Short mmCIF file of C-alpha atoms and ligand atoms in Angstrom, two decimals:
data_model
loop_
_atom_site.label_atom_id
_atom_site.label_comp_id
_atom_site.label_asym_id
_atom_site.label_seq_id
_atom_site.Cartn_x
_atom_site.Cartn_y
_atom_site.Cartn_z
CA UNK A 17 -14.46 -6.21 -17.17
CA UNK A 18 -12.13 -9.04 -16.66
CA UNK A 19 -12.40 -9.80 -12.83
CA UNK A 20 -9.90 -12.67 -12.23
CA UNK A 21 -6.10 -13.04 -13.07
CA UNK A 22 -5.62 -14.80 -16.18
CA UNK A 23 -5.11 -17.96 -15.34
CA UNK A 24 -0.87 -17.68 -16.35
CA UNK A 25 -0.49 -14.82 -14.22
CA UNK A 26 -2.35 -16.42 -11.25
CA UNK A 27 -0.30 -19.71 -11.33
CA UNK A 28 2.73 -17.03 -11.41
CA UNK A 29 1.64 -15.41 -8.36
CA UNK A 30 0.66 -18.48 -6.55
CA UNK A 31 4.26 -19.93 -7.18
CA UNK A 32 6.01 -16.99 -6.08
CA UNK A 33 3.54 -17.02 -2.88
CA UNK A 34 4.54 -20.21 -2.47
CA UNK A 35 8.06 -19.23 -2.30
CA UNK A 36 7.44 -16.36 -0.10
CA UNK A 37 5.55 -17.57 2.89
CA UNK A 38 8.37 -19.42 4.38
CA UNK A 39 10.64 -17.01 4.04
CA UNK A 40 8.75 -13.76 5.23
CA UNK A 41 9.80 -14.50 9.04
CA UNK A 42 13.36 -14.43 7.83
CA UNK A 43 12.96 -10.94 6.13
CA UNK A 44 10.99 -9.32 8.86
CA UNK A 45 13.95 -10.40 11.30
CA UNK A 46 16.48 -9.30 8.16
CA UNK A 47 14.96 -6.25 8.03
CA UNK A 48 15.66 -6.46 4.59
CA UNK A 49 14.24 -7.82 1.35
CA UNK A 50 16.96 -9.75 -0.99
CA UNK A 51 17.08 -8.34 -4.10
CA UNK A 52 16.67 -11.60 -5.53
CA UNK A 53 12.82 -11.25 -4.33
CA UNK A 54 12.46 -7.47 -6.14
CA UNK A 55 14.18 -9.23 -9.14
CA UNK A 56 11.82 -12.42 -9.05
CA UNK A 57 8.89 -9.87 -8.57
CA UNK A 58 10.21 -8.21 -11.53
CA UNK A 59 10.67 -10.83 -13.93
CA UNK A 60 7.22 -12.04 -12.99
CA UNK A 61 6.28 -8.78 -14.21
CA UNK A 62 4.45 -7.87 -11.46
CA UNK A 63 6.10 -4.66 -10.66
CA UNK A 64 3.99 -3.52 -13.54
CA UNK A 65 1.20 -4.92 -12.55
CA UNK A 66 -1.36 -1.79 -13.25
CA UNK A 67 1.13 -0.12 -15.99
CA UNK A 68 -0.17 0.28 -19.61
CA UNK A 69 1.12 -2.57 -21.90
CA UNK A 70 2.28 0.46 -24.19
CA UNK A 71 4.76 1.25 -21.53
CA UNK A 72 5.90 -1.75 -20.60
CA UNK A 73 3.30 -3.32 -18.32
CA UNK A 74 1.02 -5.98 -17.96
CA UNK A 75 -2.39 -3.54 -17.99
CA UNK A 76 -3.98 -5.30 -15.15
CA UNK A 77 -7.26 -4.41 -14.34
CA UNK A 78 -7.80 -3.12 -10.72
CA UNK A 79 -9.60 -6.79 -9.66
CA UNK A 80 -7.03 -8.35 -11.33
CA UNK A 81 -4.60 -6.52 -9.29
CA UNK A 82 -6.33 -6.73 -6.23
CA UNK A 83 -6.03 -10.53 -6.72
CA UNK A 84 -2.52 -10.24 -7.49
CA UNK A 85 -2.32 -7.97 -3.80
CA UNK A 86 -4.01 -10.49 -1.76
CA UNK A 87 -1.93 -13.67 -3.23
CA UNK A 88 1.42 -11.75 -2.93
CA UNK A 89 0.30 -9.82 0.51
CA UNK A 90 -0.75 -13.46 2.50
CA UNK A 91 2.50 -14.82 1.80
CA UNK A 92 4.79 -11.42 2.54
CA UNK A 93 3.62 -8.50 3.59
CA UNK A 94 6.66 -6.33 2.35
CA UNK A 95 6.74 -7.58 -0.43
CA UNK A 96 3.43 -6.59 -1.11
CA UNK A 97 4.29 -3.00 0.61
CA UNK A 98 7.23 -3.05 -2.88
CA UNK A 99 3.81 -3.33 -5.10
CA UNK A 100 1.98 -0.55 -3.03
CA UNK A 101 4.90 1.69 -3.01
CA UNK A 102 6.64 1.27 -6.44
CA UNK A 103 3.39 -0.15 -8.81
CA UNK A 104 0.49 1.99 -7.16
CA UNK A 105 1.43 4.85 -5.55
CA UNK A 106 4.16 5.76 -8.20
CA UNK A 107 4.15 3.87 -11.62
CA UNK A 108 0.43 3.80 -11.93
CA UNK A 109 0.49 7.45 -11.13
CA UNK A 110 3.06 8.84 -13.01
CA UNK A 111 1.04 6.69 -16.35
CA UNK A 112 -1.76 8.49 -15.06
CA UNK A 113 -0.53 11.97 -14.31
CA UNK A 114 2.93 12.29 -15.88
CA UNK A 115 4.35 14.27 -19.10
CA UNK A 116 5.15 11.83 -22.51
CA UNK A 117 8.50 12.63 -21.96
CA UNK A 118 8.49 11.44 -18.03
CA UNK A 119 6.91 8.44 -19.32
CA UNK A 120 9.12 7.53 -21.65
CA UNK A 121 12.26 8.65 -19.39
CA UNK A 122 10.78 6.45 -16.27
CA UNK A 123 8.14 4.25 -16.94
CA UNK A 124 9.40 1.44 -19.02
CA UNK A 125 12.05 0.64 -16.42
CA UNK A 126 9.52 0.96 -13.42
CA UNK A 127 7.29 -1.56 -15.16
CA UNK A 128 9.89 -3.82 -15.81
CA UNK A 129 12.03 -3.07 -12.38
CA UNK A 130 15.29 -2.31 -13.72
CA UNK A 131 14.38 0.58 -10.89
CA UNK A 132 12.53 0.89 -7.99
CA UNK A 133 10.58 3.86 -7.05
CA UNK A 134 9.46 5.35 -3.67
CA UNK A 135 6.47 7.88 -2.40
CA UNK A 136 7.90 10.51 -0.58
CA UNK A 137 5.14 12.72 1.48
CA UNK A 138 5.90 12.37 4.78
CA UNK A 139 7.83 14.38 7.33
CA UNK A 140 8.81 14.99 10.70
CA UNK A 141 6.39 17.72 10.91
CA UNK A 142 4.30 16.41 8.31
CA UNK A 143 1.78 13.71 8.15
CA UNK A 144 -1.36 13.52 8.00
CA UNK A 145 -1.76 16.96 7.33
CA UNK A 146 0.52 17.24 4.50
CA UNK A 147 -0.90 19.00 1.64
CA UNK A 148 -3.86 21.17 3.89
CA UNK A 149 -3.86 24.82 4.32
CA UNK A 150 -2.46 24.29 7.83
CA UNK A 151 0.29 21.34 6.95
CA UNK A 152 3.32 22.45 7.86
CA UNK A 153 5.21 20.67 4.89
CA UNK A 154 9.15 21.85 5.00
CA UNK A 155 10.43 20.46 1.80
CA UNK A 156 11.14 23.66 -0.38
CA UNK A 157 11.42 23.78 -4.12
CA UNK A 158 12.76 26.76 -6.12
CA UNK A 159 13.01 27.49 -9.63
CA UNK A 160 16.65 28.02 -11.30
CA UNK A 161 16.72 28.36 -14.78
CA UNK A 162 16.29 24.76 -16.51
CA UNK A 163 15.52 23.29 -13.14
CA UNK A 164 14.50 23.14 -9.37
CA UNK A 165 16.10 23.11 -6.61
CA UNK A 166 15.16 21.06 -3.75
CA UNK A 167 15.83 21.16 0.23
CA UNK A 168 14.11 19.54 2.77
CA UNK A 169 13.59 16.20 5.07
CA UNK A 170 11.43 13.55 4.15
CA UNK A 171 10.32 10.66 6.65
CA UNK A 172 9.15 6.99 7.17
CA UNK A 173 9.74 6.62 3.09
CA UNK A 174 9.31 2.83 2.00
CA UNK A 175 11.63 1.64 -0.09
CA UNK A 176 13.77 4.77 0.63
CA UNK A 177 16.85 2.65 0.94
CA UNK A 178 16.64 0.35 -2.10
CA UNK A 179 15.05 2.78 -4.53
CA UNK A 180 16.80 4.57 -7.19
CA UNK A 181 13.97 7.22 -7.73
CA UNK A 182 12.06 8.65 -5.32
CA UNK A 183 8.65 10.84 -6.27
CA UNK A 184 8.50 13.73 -4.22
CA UNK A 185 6.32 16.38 -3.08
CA UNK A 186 7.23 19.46 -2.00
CA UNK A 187 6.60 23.27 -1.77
CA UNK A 188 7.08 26.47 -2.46
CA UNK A 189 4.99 29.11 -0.11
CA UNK A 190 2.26 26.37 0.14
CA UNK A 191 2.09 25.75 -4.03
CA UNK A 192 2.45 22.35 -4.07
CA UNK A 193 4.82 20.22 -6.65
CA UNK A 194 5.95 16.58 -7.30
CA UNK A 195 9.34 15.98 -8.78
CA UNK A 196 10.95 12.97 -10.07
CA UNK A 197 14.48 12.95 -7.91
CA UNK A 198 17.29 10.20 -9.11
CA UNK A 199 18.46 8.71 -5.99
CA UNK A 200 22.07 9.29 -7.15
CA UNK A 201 21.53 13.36 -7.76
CA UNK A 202 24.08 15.33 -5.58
CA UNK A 203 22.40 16.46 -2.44
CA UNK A 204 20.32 13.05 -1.71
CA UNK A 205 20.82 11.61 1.44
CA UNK A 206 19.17 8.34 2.54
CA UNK A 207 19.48 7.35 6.16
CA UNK A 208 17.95 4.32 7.08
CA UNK A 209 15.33 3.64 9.45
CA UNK A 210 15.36 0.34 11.67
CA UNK A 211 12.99 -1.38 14.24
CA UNK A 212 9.75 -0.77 13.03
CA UNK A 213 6.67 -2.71 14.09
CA UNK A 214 5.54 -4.05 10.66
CA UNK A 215 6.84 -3.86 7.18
CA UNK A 216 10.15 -4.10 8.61
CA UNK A 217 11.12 -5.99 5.09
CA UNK A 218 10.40 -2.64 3.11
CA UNK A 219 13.83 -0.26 3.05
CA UNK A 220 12.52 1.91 5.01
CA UNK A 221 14.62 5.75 5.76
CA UNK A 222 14.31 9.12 5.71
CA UNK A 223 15.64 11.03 3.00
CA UNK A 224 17.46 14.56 3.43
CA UNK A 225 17.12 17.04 0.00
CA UNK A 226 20.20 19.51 0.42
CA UNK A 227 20.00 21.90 -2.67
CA UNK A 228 19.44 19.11 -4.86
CA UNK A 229 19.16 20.40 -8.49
CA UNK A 230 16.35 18.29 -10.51
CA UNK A 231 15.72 18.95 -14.28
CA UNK A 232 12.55 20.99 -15.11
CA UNK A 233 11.60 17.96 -16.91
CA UNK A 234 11.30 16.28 -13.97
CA UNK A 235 8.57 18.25 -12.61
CA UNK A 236 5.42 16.13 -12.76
CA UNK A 237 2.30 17.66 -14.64
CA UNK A 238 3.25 20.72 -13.99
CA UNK A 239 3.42 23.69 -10.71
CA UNK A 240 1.19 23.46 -8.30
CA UNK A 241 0.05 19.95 -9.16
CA UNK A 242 2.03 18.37 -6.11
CA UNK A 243 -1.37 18.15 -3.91
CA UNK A 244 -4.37 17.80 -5.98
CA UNK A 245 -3.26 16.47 -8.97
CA UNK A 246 -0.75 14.01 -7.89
CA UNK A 247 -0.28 13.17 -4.44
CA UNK A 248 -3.96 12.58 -4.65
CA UNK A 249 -3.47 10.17 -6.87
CA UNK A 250 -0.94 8.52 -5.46
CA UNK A 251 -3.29 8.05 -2.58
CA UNK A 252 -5.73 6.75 -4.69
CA UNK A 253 -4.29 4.10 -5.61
CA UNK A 254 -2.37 3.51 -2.80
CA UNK A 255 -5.01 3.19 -0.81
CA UNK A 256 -6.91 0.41 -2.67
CA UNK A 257 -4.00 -1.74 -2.75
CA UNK A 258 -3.95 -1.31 1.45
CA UNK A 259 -7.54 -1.92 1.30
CA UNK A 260 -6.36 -5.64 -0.41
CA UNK A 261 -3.30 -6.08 2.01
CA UNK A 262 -6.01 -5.94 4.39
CA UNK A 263 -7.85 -8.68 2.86
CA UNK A 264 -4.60 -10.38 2.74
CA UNK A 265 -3.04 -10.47 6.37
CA UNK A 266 -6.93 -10.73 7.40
CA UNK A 267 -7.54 -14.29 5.59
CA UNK A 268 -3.91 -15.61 6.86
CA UNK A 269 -4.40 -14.99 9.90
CA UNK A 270 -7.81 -16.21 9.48
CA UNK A 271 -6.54 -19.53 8.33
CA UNK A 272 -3.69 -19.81 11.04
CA UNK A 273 -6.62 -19.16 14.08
CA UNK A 274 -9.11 -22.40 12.36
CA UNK A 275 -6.13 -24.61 11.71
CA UNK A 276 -5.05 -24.60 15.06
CA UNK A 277 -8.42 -24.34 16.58
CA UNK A 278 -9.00 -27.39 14.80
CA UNK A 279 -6.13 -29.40 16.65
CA UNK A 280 -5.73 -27.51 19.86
CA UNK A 281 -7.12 -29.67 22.70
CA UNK A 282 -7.51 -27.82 26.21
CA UNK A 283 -10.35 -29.08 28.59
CA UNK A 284 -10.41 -32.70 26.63
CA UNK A 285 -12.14 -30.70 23.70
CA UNK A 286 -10.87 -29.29 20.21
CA UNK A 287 -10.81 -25.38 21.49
CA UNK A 288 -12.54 -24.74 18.06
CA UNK A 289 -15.65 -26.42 19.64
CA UNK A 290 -15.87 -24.15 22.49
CA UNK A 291 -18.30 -21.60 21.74
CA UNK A 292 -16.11 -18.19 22.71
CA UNK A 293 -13.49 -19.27 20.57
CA UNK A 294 -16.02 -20.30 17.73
CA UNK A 295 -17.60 -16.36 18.07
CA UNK A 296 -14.29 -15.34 17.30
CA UNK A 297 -14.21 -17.55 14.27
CA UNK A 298 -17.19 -16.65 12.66
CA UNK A 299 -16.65 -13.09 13.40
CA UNK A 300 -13.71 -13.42 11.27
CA UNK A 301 -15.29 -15.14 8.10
CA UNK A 302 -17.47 -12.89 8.80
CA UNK A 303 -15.41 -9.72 8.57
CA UNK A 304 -12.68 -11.34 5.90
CA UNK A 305 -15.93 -11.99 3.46
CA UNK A 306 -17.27 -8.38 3.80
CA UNK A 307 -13.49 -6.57 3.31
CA UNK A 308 -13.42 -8.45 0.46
CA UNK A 309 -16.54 -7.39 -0.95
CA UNK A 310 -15.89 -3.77 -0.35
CA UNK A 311 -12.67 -4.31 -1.99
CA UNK A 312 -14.37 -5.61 -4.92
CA UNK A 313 -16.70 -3.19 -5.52
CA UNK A 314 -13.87 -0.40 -5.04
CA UNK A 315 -12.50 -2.25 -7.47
CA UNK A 316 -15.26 -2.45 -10.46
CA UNK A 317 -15.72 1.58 -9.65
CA UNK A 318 -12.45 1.95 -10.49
CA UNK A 319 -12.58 -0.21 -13.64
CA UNK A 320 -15.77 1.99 -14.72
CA UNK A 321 -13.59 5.51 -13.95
CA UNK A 322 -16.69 5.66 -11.85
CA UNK A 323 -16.45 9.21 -9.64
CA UNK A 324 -17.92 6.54 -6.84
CA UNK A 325 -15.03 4.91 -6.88
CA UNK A 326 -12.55 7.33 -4.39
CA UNK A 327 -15.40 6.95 -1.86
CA UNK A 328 -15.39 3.43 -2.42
CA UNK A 329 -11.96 2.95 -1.92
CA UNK A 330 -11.55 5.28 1.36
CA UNK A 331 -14.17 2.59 2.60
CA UNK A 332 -12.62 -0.35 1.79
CA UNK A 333 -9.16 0.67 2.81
CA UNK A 334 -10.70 2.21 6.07
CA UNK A 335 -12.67 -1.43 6.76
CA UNK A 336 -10.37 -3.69 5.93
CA UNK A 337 -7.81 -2.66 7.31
CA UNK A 338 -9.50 -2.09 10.69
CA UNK A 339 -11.24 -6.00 9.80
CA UNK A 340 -7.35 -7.45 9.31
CA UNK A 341 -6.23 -5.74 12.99
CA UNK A 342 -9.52 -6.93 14.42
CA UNK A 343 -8.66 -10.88 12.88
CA UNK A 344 -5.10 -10.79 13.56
CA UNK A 345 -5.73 -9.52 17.28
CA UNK A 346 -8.00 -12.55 17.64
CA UNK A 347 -5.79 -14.90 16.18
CA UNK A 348 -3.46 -14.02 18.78
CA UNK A 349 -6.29 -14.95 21.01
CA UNK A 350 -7.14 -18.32 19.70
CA UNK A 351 -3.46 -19.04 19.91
CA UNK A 352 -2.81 -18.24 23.47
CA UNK A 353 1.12 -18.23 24.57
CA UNK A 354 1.25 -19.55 20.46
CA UNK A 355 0.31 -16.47 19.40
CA UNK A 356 2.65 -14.16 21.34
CA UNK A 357 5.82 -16.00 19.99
CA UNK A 358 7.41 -15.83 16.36
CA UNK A 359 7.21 -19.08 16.15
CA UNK A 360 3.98 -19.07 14.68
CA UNK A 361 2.73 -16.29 12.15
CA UNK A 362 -0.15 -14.66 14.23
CA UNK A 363 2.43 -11.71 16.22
CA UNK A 364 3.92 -11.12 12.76
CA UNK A 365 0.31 -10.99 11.02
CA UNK A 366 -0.46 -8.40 14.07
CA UNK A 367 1.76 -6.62 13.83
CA UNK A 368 1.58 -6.26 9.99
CA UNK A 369 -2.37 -5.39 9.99
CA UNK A 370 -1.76 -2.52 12.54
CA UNK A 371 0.50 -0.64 9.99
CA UNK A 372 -2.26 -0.53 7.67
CA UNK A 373 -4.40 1.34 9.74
CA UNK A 374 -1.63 4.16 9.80
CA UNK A 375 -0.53 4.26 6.33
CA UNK A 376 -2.17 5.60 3.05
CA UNK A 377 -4.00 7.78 5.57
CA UNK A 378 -5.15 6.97 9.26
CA UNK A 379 -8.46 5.28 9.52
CA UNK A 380 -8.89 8.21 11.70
CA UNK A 381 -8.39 10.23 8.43
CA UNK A 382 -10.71 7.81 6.37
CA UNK A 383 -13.36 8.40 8.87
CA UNK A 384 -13.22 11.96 7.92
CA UNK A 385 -13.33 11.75 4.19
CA UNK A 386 -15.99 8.82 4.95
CA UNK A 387 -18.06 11.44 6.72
CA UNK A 388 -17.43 14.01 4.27
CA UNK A 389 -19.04 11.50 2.22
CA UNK A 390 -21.99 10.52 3.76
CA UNK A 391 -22.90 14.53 4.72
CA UNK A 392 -23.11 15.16 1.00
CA UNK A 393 -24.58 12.37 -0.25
CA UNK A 394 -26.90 11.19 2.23
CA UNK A 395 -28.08 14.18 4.03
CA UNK A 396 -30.60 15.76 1.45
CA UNK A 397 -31.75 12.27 -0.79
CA UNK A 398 -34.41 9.81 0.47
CA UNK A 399 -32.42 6.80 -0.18
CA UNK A 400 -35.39 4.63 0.30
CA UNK A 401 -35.59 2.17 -2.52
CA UNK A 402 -32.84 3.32 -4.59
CA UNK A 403 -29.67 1.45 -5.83
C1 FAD B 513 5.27 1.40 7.89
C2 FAD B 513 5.05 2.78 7.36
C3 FAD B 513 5.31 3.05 6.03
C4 FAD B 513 5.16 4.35 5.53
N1 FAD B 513 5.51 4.61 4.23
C5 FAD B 513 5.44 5.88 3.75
C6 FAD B 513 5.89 6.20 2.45
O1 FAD B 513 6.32 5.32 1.70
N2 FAD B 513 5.84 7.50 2.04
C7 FAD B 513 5.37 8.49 2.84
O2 FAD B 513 5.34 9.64 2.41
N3 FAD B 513 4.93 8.22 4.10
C8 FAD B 513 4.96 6.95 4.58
N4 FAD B 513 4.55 6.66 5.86
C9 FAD B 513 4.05 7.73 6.70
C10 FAD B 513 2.55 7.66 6.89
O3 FAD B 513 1.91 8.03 5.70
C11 FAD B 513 2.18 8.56 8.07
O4 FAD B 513 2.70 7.95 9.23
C12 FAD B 513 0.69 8.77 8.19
O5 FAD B 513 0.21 9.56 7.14
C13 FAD B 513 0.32 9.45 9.50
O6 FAD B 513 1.08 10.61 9.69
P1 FAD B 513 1.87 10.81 11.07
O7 FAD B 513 2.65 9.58 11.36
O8 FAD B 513 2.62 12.07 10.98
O9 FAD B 513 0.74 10.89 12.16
P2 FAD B 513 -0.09 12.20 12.55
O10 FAD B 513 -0.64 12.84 11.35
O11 FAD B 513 0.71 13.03 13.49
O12 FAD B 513 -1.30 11.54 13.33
C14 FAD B 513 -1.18 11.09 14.69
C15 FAD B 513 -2.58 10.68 15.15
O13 FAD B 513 -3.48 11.82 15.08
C16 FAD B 513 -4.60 11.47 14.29
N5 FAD B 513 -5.07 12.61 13.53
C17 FAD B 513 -4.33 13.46 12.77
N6 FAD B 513 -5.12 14.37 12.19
C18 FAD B 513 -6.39 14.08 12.55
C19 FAD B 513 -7.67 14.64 12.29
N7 FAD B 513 -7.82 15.70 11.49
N8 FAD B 513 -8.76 14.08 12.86
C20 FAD B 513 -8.63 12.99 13.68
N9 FAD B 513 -7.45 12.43 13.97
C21 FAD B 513 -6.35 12.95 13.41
C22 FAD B 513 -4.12 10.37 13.36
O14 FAD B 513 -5.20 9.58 12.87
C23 FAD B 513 -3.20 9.59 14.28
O15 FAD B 513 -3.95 8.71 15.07
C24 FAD B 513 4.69 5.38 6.37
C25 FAD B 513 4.38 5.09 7.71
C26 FAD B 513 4.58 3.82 8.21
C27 FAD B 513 4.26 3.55 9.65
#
């Protein structure tokens, strides 16, 4: 399996990093990602990242596009919540899960970005229960002739208020469906959503559904799908790209806390030579080196279509992203009154890592499927001297 980026691609990514980094204070303050970034992400192609070629992609293989997450998600972490939202949790589904005719309807232009796409699961009363017996998801579709009418109230949707098509789940007495709505359908209401803590770069609103009437063929692999089928998914691979943003905003602020522990003189000594502050740092090579292995092996799972592979990836998303929260929170540390100002990256990189233990399922959520896990596997097997 091809592991790295081709070589094109990386220098690609690398320049467009490049470009980022500087800016991604600005944006977070913004509140807002310039379209000129979406279109430069497009015409890298990188909003395609995971899409079959056949449709308009560039293919990549899931290391490849976990490289591609951690070059794009150091340098800006919205913009790498635009290749979460739009590239995993909806284009690579809907290649995955979606009808020919959705495919050929949506696809190319998601690949390409002449439109952006958004996820939309969660509600006020909805979150991480959303799809269980008990959820209490309000979102209602019903059936009228040649297509479905939706109502409803979706909440803290990424992208919400740049995208022009947002997937979304709903249901109908607990049968749940997924539905491709056009943002411009009567009945769609985005209102946006300001002041969050991180990814405050990435559009983010809640969107109100008032009897909004979406062709049949819109309905994604069919009813009762919503859940299981796609949602699922969408999780899926939504959650292996957090597990890389993890690796990301963990090895920035990683390299902010050395560099200035390297130059920072307090007690006539380089505060990198003090041995507290040097537990710190080899906790976090530690940590950043171990999320990224996890990551990788999630990642050649998935390249094998290995049923390991959602385990995997519930394990890397759960430890990295508690490993970049852990880093950042140090870096903070290591900077003193440094790291509580936005002068220097380390609040922003903080605050950033924190979100990623929310989204794409709580860790507290992970734990659970991570248990789940371990129960069936490990409870009846001697696992001594296996591999
Ligand atoms: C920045 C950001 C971007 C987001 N983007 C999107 C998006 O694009 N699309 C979308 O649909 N949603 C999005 N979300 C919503 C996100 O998926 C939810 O916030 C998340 O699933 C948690 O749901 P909740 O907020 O309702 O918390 P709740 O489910 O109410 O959880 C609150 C707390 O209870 C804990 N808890 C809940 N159930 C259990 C349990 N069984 N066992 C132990 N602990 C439990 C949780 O771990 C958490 O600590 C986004 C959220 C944020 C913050």
């Amino acid at each position: 399996m091809d592991e790295r980026l081709p070589e094109p691609l990386l220098e690609r990514a690398v320049d467009l990093a490049a470009d980022l980094a500087p800016r991604a204070a600005e944006f977070d303050r913004d509140e807002r990602l310039p379209r000129e970034v979406v279109k430069q992400m497009a015409e890298a192609g990188f909003l395609g990242a995971t899409v079959p070629a056949e449709w308009g992609g560039l293919g990549l293989t899931p290391l490849q596009y976990g490289e591609l997450t951690e070059v794009v998600g150091k340098a800006c972490a919205s913009t790498r919540a635009l290749l979460t939202v739009h590239t995993s949790l909806v284009a690579e589904t809907l290649a995955a899960r979606s009808s020919r005719r959705i495919k050929e309807k949506y696809l190319p232009d998601l690949a390409r970005g002449r439109r952006i796409a958004c996820f939309a699961l969660s509600e006020p009363g909805s979150g991480s229960d959303a799809g269980s017996e008990t959820g209490e998801m309000s979102t209602t579709y019903t059936e009228k002739g040649d297509t479905f009418v939706l109502d409803g109230h979706k909440t803290w949707i990424s992208f919400a208020g740049m995208a022009d098509v947002l997937l979304v789940i709903a249901t109908d007495g607990g049968v749940g469906s997924a539905f491709l709505v056009d943002r411009d359908m009567p009945g769609v209401e985005v209102r946006p959503i300001s002041g969050m803590l991180g990814n405050r770069a990435a559009h983010m609103a809640e969107v109100v559904l008032s009897g909004v009437e979406v062709p049949a063929e819109n309905l994604v692999s069919g009813i009762g799908a919503g859940f299981a089928f796609v949602a699922n998914r969408a999780l899926f691979h939504g959650r292996y790209s957090i597990a890389w943003a993890g690796v990301a905003i963990a090895q920035a602020a990683l390299e902010e806390m050395c560099a200035y522990a390297a130059r920072r003189d307090q007690f006539g000594a380089r505060i990198g030579s003090f041995q507290l502050v040097q537990k710190m740092i080899a906790d976090a090579v530690t940590d950043v080196s171990a999320a990224r292995e996890l990551c990788r092996r999630a990642g050649r799972l998935r390249g094998k279509r290995s049923p390991e592979a959602i385990a995997a990836t519930n394990i890397a998303k759960y430890f990295s992203s508690t490993v970049a929260s852990r880093v950042a929170s140090d870096t903070v540390q290591v900077l003193g009154g440094n790291g509580c100002w936005s002068g220097y990256p380390a609040e922003r990189l903080f605050r950033e890592a924190k979100i990623l233990e929310i989204i794409e399922g709580t860790s507290q959520v992970q734990q659970t499927l991570i248990a789940d896990f371990g129960l069936t596997e490990f409870s009846k097997k001697d696992w001594v001297g296996k591999r």
